[in-house]
Amino acid sequence: MIKQVSILSSAVAAALFSQSTMAAVITGQVLDKNQQPISNAEIHVHGKSQSVVTDKQGQFKIDVDNKGQLHISKNNFIDKRIAINGEDQNVVVTLTPTSVETVVVYASALHKNSLEMISPVNVLAGDELKDKAKPTLGETLKGLPGVNASYFGPVSSSPIIRGLDGPRVKITQNGLDSSDASRIGPDHATSNDSLAAEQIEVLRGPATLLYGSGAIGGVVNVVDNRIPTDNIESLTGAAQYTHDTVSNTNTYAAKLETGNDGFNFHFDGTKRKGHDYDTPNFELPEEHEEHEEHEGEEHEEHETANSVENTFIDSQTVNFGTSYVGDHLTLGVSFGRIETDYGIPAHEHHHHEEEEEDHDEHEGEEEHEESVFAQLEQDRWQGYMSYALHDNWIENISLRVGYTDYKHAEIEDGAVGTVFTNKTTEARATVEHKLGLWHGMAGYHYTESDYDADGEEAFTPASVTKTNALFVLEERQFGDVTIELGARLEDYQIDSAVSMAEHHHDHDHEEEEEHHDEEEAEIINYSEDFTNLSLSAGAIWQYQEGQSVALSVSRSERAPLSAELLSNGIHIATGTYELGLGYHIEDGEIHFEPEDIEQETATNFDLSFRRFIGDFGYTVNFFYNDIENYYFQQNTGLVFDEEHGLESAADADEDAMAVYQFTSKDAKLYGIEFDVHYQVTPNALVKVFGDSTTAKLKDDEGYLPRIPANKLGSELQYTVSDWKFSLTGTHYFEQSDITAYETKTDGYTLFDASANYQLDLGPVDTQLYINVDNLTDELGFVHSSFIKEKAPLPGRNFSLGIRGYF
């Protein structure tokens, strides 16, 4: 490690103190196809940090030091690159309009926009993000092709990308891990708030290896401006208020930014409070007691409900940030605080009495004490440093650091039941460079996560996980073809103290049993190292202006998380007893034998076709993912009873919990995702989108569990004067490709509508809006949800709001 730091320090020092001289001045003008000037177009030397923007006449001037390319970009226009020879010259650039919005993808690391990416990418930004923002990332993103949600109620819903979720989807904030406990269980909410985001990026393929070996499924990067990286010259801000009728939720959000003489300041905050959400009328799952009372009455009507109890939310977030932005140096720091109380539906002990039926209100401590709910708290510090050298082979040196203190307490009957904590330290240092005709980035990534759980649901023991990784990403152009190569070498270490106890089940000597349990508990100090190697290669061919085809191949290794490896206990949220990979069951006893555990290895192929010019455009992605040693939970055929321990399901009491154990088998996932749009008139746009994922075990061993249903949708956008309207219909197909312990899920169709009116209030850009979700009040169940039968999707919801910018 010391040697690596020494080499990096020497390279930095050499670059900082090297001498360079401006060789040329490039002047020019940027025009549209009608030869009209384009203002505020950005021009920078490809691979370097310095940039300028055009004035009202479309004119610019930029200094260069040698031969290279000018990269000219402007929203809603196709980027253009112009070769320069390192001498004074004047250029005239004509940009072609694009049929889709172009957005710089910050997680790409190489300053690429969404149209230049080799890897498939979706970006939600601007008013589209504000209109679709929901309390959770999963619900915000689930309408994108290839993206679905795990859904443990609308307040705990994580993204699923191409059938992969949990630890296989990396959720980051400005490139650093969100560091919550959402990977431990589906009832744990992510700590990211989409209302404060500038944009949300969903990446698949080779670009994901920069962020960790766990990103086999993809990366969701939430980008905000809490550490400003551009100078802010005046006071700007935004405010928003929304009311949702389906859960009587009020949401407030505000943002303020200002700056002077290179110093910048940022503030944003949100407040959201809502109650249980309403649904169309649905049948509740039949309880065991009811079944006994009505034994033989098969046609007895089931109990019904029109809301999902215990789905309230009371959340507030605040973020402060400041930075200094100079010609070369950028320094910044930020602090964020999240406090959220949210209900956990279907989260109950079998021996608990039924909760009171009237649980529509969640105001005050007494009502909260009657439910099972979570108290989430998170403090997050981030720091950022960037030094742009402009004219050297080392172009930019940057460092991002973060410290997160996360706490998730589950409150049962007013008392703290289980407390989950996760303290994470993370650092990412990168060096952007240009070596000959290659432009790229090399870096070092360090994380340390100290996880602990204490209480009845502490089914995963405390653990400390450390990773040290080196990564590199390089690109080179060959005419109309750009190739990209990447690699990541990661050392992954996990340490834990595993408690094993022999359980005695002597009903006549309960005190003696407790004594034996305490006395015979064995602590095993477990420590394991894995070396994960990930490689990627990809190319994009711009075979015509505005049209391209991209192909990428990646091979990624992933070590098991503590939950997958060390779980051993009752997980009340899912109603199961969970066992990790490290355990072996023999003669009804559980033994800890974590030998010969191999990494999960995914080989992924992506083929993308894109057109983004003229009135007609599309993005079509085909993917095939071959995974060796795929970790997943499998029904063992056993059940766990607190009185009798493990036993056969045929001999068990009705209250016994099914035992699911993580195992590893070879699997394959493949499918298609697409987004097609056509500008029918200057005022009307039609979109068609959809996705299909097939996920199977190899050797004809069946399907993987809880794979989202395929979807197909269409959207109509229409603008007239100051009004903007949209109507979206999405059909979710029946999911019958299931495992032996799943039930099929019927298909359903959701219609959503929105109207947005632009007000003219002088210096304040104001919008009034109304969104109607589930317009037809359709009953829908999410197949990927652990509690699909108890928590259907919300019914018809009117969201009324106002937002303003100044």
mmCIF file of C-alpha atoms in Angstrom, residues 597-718:
data_model
loop_
_atom_site.group_PDB
_atom_site.id
_atom_site.type_symbol
_atom_site.label_atom_id
_atom_site.label_comp_id
_atom_site.label_asym_id
_atom_site.label_seq_id
_atom_site.Cartn_x
_atom_site.Cartn_y
_atom_site.Cartn_z
ATOM 1 C CA ILE A 597 -17.331 -20.922 -1.047
ATOM 2 C CA GLU A 598 -16.648 -19.628 -4.536
ATOM 3 C CA GLN A 599 -17.333 -16.187 -5.917
ATOM 4 C CA GLU A 600 -20.341 -15.433 -8.043
ATOM 5 C CA THR A 601 -18.999 -14.879 -11.557
ATOM 6 C CA ALA A 602 -21.082 -13.152 -14.230
ATOM 7 C CA THR A 603 -20.257 -12.961 -17.929
ATOM 8 C CA ASN A 604 -22.506 -10.380 -19.530
ATOM 9 C CA PHE A 605 -23.086 -9.519 -23.211
ATOM 10 C CA ASP A 606 -24.881 -6.340 -24.305
ATOM 11 C CA LEU A 607 -25.886 -5.361 -27.834
ATOM 12 C CA SER A 608 -27.530 -1.965 -28.334
ATOM 13 C CA PHE A 609 -29.024 -0.240 -31.387
ATOM 14 C CA ARG A 610 -29.743 3.488 -31.173
ATOM 15 C CA ARG A 611 -31.205 6.192 -33.377
ATOM 16 C CA PHE A 612 -31.617 9.719 -32.032
ATOM 17 C CA ILE A 613 -31.944 11.964 -35.077
ATOM 18 C CA GLY A 614 -35.006 13.349 -36.791
ATOM 19 C CA ASP A 615 -38.586 12.649 -35.767
ATOM 20 C CA PHE A 616 -38.072 8.930 -35.222
ATOM 21 C CA GLY A 617 -35.705 7.430 -32.680
ATOM 22 C CA TYR A 618 -35.150 4.309 -30.632
ATOM 23 C CA THR A 619 -32.934 2.454 -28.193
ATOM 24 C CA VAL A 620 -33.035 -1.347 -28.228
ATOM 25 C CA ASN A 621 -30.841 -3.403 -25.879
ATOM 26 C CA PHE A 622 -30.347 -7.161 -25.995
ATOM 27 C CA PHE A 623 -28.566 -8.795 -23.061
ATOM 28 C CA TYR A 624 -27.363 -12.234 -21.986
ATOM 29 C CA ASN A 625 -25.926 -12.824 -18.528
ATOM 30 C CA ASP A 626 -24.257 -16.156 -17.739
ATOM 31 C CA ILE A 627 -23.649 -16.461 -13.989
ATOM 32 C CA GLU A 628 -21.634 -19.161 -12.280
ATOM 33 C CA ASN A 629 -22.356 -19.815 -8.592
ATOM 34 C CA TYR A 630 -25.409 -17.580 -8.537
ATOM 35 C CA TYR A 631 -26.400 -16.938 -4.906
ATOM 36 C CA PHE A 632 -30.114 -17.269 -4.176
ATOM 37 C CA GLN A 633 -32.478 -18.466 -1.456
ATOM 38 C CA GLN A 634 -33.898 -21.955 -1.893
ATOM 39 C CA ASN A 635 -36.653 -23.661 0.079
ATOM 40 C CA THR A 636 -35.076 -26.526 2.048
ATOM 41 C CA GLY A 637 -38.358 -28.370 2.643
ATOM 42 C CA LEU A 638 -37.843 -27.879 6.376
ATOM 43 C CA VAL A 639 -39.563 -25.524 8.796
ATOM 44 C CA PHE A 640 -38.432 -23.896 12.030
ATOM 45 C CA ASP A 641 -40.487 -23.898 15.196
ATOM 46 C CA GLU A 642 -39.308 -22.085 18.329
ATOM 47 C CA GLU A 643 -40.396 -25.062 20.387
ATOM 48 C CA HIS A 644 -39.082 -27.928 18.263
ATOM 49 C CA GLY A 645 -36.325 -26.362 16.119
ATOM 50 C CA LEU A 646 -35.907 -27.718 12.587
ATOM 51 C CA GLU A 647 -38.314 -30.373 11.408
ATOM 52 C CA SER A 648 -40.088 -31.618 8.316
ATOM 53 C CA ALA A 649 -42.849 -29.394 6.975
ATOM 54 C CA ALA A 650 -45.251 -32.362 7.053
ATOM 55 C CA ASP A 651 -44.876 -32.737 10.833
ATOM 56 C CA ALA A 652 -44.859 -29.041 11.749
ATOM 57 C CA ASP A 653 -47.367 -26.762 13.417
ATOM 58 C CA GLU A 654 -49.119 -24.177 11.286
ATOM 59 C CA ASP A 655 -47.124 -21.334 12.831
ATOM 60 C CA ALA A 656 -43.747 -22.824 11.867
ATOM 61 C CA MET A 657 -41.636 -20.835 9.421
ATOM 62 C CA ALA A 658 -40.265 -22.242 6.164
ATOM 63 C CA VAL A 659 -36.463 -22.523 6.140
ATOM 64 C CA TYR A 660 -34.779 -20.838 3.177
ATOM 65 C CA GLN A 661 -31.061 -21.239 2.665
ATOM 66 C CA PHE A 662 -28.728 -19.354 0.368
ATOM 67 C CA THR A 663 -27.200 -21.709 -2.152
ATOM 68 C CA SER A 664 -25.186 -21.263 -5.336
ATOM 69 C CA LYS A 665 -25.983 -22.728 -8.733
ATOM 70 C CA ASP A 666 -25.253 -21.745 -12.309
ATOM 71 C CA ALA A 667 -27.882 -19.496 -13.879
ATOM 72 C CA LYS A 668 -28.619 -17.536 -17.017
ATOM 73 C CA LEU A 669 -30.610 -14.364 -17.522
ATOM 74 C CA TYR A 670 -31.443 -12.920 -20.915
ATOM 75 C CA GLY A 671 -33.879 -10.531 -22.484
ATOM 76 C CA ILE A 672 -34.630 -7.296 -24.289
ATOM 77 C CA GLU A 673 -35.477 -3.713 -23.323
ATOM 78 C CA PHE A 674 -36.535 -0.975 -25.711
ATOM 79 C CA ASP A 675 -37.710 2.614 -25.946
ATOM 80 C CA VAL A 676 -39.092 3.909 -29.265
ATOM 81 C CA HIS A 677 -40.375 7.438 -29.880
ATOM 82 C CA TYR A 678 -41.931 9.330 -32.795
ATOM 83 C CA GLN A 679 -42.536 13.073 -33.041
ATOM 84 C CA VAL A 680 -45.925 12.997 -34.763
ATOM 85 C CA THR A 681 -46.254 16.814 -34.893
ATOM 86 C CA PRO A 682 -44.238 19.618 -33.309
ATOM 87 C CA ASN A 683 -46.671 19.371 -30.377
ATOM 88 C CA ALA A 684 -47.228 15.605 -30.103
ATOM 89 C CA LEU A 685 -44.785 12.815 -29.205
ATOM 90 C CA VAL A 686 -45.561 9.102 -28.943
ATOM 91 C CA LYS A 687 -43.397 6.572 -27.056
ATOM 92 C CA VAL A 688 -43.506 2.793 -26.892
ATOM 93 C CA PHE A 689 -41.372 1.007 -24.296
ATOM 94 C CA GLY A 690 -41.040 -2.377 -22.697
ATOM 95 C CA ASP A 691 -38.812 -5.104 -21.362
ATOM 96 C CA SER A 692 -38.643 -8.878 -21.039
ATOM 97 C CA THR A 693 -36.380 -10.900 -18.744
ATOM 98 C CA THR A 694 -36.036 -14.675 -18.532
ATOM 99 C CA ALA A 695 -34.095 -15.996 -15.532
ATOM 100 C CA LYS A 696 -33.372 -19.724 -15.256
ATOM 101 C CA LEU A 697 -31.121 -22.122 -13.481
ATOM 102 C CA LYS A 698 -29.001 -24.176 -15.850
ATOM 103 C CA ASP A 699 -29.448 -27.909 -16.428
ATOM 104 C CA ASP A 700 -33.232 -27.474 -16.525
ATOM 105 C CA GLU A 701 -33.473 -26.952 -12.764
ATOM 106 C CA GLY A 702 -36.252 -24.390 -13.067
ATOM 107 C CA TYR A 703 -36.676 -20.630 -12.857
ATOM 108 C CA LEU A 704 -35.153 -18.186 -10.396
ATOM 109 C CA PRO A 705 -37.490 -16.823 -7.687
ATOM 110 C CA ARG A 706 -39.286 -13.468 -7.684
ATOM 111 C CA ILE A 707 -38.333 -12.365 -11.189
ATOM 112 C CA PRO A 708 -40.398 -9.303 -12.232
ATOM 113 C CA ALA A 709 -43.094 -9.689 -14.849
ATOM 114 C CA ASN A 710 -42.495 -8.422 -18.382
ATOM 115 C CA LYS A 711 -44.002 -5.061 -19.236
ATOM 116 C CA LEU A 712 -45.130 -3.164 -22.332
ATOM 117 C CA GLY A 713 -46.212 0.470 -22.345
ATOM 118 C CA SER A 714 -46.961 3.527 -24.408
ATOM 119 C CA GLU A 715 -46.929 7.244 -23.660
ATOM 120 C CA LEU A 716 -48.447 10.231 -25.435
ATOM 121 C CA GLN A 717 -47.047 13.709 -24.745
ATOM 122 C CA TYR A 718 -48.835 16.796 -26.023
#
